[in-house]
Every structure is written in structure tokens, then in C-alpha cells.
N, CA and C of each residue as an Amber inpcrd file, in Angstrom:
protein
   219
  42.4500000  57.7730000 178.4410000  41.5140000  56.8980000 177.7480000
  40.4600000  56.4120000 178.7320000  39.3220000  56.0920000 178.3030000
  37.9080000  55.4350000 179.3510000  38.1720000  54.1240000 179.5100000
  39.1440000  53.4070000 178.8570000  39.5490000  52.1320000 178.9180000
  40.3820000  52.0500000 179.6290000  40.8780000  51.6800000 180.7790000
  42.8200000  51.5700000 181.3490000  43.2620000  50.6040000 180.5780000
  42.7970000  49.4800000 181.3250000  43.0150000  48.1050000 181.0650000
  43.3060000  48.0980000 179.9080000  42.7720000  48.0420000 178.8450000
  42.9200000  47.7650000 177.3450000  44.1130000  48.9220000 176.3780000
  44.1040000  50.1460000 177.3890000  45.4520000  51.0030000 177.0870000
  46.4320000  50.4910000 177.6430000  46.1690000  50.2690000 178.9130000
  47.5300000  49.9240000 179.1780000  48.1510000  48.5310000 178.2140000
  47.6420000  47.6510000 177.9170000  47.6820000  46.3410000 177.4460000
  48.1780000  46.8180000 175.6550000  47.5960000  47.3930000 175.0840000
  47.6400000  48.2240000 174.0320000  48.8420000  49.0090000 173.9170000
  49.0410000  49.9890000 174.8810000  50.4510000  50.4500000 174.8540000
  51.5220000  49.7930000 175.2730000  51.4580000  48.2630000 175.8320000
  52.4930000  47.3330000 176.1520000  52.9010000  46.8030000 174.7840000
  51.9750000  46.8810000 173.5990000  52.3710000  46.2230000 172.3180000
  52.7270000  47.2390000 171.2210000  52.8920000  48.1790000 171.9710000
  53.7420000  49.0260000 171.0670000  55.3930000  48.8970000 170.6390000
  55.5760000  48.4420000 169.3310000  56.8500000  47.9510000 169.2850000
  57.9860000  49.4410000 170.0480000  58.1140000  50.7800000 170.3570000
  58.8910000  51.6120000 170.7800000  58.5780000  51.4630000 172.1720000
  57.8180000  51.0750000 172.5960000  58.0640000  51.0730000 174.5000000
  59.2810000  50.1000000 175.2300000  59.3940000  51.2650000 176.3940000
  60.6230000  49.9990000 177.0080000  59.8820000  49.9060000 178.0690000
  58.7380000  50.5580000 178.8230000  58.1820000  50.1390000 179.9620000
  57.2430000  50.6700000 180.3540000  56.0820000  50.2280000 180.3040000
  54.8980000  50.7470000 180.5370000  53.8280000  50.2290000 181.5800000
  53.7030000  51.1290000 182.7370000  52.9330000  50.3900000 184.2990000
  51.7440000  51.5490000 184.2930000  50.9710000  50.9760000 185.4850000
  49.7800000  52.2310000 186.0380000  50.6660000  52.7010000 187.1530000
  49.7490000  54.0460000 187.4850000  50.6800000  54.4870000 188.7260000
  48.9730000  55.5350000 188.7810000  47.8990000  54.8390000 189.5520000
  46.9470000  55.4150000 190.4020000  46.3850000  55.8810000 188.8800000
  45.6720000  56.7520000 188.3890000  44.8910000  56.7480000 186.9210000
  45.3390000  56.8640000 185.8010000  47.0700000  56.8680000 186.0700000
  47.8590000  57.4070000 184.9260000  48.8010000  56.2350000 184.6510000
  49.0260000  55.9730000 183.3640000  50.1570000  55.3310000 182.9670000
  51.5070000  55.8240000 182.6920000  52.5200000  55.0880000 183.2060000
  53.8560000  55.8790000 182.9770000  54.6910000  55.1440000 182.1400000
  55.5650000  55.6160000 181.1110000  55.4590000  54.9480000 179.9040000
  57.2100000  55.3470000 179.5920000  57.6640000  54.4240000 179.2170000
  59.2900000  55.2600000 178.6410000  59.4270000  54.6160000 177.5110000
  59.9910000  55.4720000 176.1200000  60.0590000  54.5550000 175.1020000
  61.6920000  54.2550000 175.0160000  61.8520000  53.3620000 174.1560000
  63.0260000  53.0080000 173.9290000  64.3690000  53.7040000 173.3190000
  63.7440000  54.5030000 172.8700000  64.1350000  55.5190000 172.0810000
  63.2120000  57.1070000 171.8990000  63.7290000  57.9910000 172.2800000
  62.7540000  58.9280000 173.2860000  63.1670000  60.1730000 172.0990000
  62.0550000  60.2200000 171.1790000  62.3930000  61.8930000 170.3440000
  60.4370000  62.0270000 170.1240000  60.3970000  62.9570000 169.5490000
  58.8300000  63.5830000 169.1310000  58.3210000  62.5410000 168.5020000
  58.5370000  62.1320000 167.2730000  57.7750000  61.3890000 166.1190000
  57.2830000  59.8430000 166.7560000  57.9640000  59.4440000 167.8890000
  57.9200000  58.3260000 168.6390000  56.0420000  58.0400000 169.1700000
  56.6690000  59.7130000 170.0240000  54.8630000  60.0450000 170.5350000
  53.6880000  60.0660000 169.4360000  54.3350000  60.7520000 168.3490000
  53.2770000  60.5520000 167.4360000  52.5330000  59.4010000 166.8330000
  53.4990000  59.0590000 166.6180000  53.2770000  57.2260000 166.0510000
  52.3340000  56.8260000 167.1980000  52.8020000  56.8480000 168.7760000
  52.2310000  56.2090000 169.5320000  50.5530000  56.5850000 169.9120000
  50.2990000  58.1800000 169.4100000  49.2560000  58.4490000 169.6320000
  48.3880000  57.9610000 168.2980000  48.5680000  57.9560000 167.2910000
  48.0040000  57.3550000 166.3170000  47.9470000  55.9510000 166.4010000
  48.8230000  55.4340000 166.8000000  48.6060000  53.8850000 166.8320000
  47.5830000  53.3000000 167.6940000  47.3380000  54.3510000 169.1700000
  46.2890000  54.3200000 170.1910000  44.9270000  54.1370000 169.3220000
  44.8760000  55.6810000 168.9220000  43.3850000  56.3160000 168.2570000
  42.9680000  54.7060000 167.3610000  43.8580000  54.2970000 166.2010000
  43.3880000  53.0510000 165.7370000  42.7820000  51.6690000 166.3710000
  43.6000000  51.8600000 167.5060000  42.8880000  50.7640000 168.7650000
  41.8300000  50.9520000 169.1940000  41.5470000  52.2480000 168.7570000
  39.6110000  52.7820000 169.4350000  39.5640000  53.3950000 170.9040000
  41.3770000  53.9340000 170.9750000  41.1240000  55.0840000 172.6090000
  41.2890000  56.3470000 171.9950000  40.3920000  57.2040000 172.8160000
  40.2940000  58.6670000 172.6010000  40.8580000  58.9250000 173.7130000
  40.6930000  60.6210000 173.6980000  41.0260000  61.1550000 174.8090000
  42.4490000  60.8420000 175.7130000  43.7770000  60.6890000 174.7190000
  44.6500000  60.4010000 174.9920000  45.6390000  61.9480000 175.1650000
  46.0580000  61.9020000 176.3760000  47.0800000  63.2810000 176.3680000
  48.3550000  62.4590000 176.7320000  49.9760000  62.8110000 176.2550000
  51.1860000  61.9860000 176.6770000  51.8670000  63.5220000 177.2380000
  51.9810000  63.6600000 178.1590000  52.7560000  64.6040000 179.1340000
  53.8300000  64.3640000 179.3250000  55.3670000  64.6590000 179.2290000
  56.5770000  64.6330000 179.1570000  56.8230000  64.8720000 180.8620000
  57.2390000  64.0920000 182.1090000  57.6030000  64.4790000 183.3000000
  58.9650000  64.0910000 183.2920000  59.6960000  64.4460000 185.0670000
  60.9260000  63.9990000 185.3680000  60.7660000  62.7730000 185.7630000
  61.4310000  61.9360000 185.6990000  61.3060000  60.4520000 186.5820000
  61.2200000  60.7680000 187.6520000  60.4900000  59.7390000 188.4710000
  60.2970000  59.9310000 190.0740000  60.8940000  58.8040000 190.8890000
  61.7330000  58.9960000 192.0090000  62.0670000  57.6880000 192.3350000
  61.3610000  56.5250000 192.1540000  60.2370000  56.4230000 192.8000000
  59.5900000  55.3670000 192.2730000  59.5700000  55.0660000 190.5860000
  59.3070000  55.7060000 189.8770000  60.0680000  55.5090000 188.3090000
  60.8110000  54.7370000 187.9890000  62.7180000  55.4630000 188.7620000
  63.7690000  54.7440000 188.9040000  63.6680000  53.6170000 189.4100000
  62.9170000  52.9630000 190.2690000  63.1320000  52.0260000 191.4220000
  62.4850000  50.5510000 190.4600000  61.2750000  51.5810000 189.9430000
  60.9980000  50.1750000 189.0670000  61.1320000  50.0470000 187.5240000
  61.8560000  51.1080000 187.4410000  63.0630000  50.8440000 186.1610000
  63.9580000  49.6520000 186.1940000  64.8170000  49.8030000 187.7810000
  65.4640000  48.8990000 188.1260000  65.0180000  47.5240000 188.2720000
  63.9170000  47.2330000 189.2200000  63.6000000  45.8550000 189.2340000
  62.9990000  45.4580000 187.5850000  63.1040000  45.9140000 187.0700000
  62.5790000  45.4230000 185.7220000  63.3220000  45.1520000 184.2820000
  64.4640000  45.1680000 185.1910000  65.7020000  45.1520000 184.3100000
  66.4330000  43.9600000 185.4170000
């Protein structure tokens, strides 16, 4: 999105997220419950907020991931 700030803030009020930070231009995002239709919802719910240009890429966790999985729990 051309917005961070307002995505990231935006995807914090998504009722399916369990944790959502920046990490350098990208946001890293875990939902609470992790299947397809989740993402969908979440990309539609974006587009209504007025962000384009949204891609959600499926990675492995990275320690750092884990690490602040942990402190955030």
C-alpha cells in the first residue's frame, strides 16, 4: 500500500489478526486463525479502507518473528 502508517493501523483493526508490526517496508502479520478465506476477507476489508496495491505473501517465521511473537504475549 502507498500508505504504511494507515495500513498498518488498519490492519491492526482487523477483527482476525493476532499480530501485526513493520519490519523495514513490509508488514508482518499472523492471523488468529490461519486458512485462505481469512486473507480474503482481509484483502477486501483493506481495498474498502482506500489501500490498493496490496499483495499478502505466505513466508516461514523468522526468528525475529518468533522472538516478537514471544514478547508480545
Amino acid at each position: 500500500s502507498d500508505e504504511r502508517f494507515k495500513l498498518l493501523k488498519d490492519t491492526r483493526g482487523f477483527e482476525s489478526i493476532h499480530q501485526c508490526y513493520t519490519s523495514g517496508e513490509l508488514l508482518h502479520i499472523s492471523f488468529k486463525e490461519q486458512n485462505e478465506m481469512k486473507q480474503k476477507e482481509l484483502l477486501d476489508y483493506l481495498q474498502q479502507k482506500g489501500h490498493s496495491n496490496i499483495e499478502l505473501k505466505e513466508v516461514v517465521p523468522t526468528i525475529e518473528d518468533c522472538f516478537i511473537g514471544l514478547i508480545n504475549n
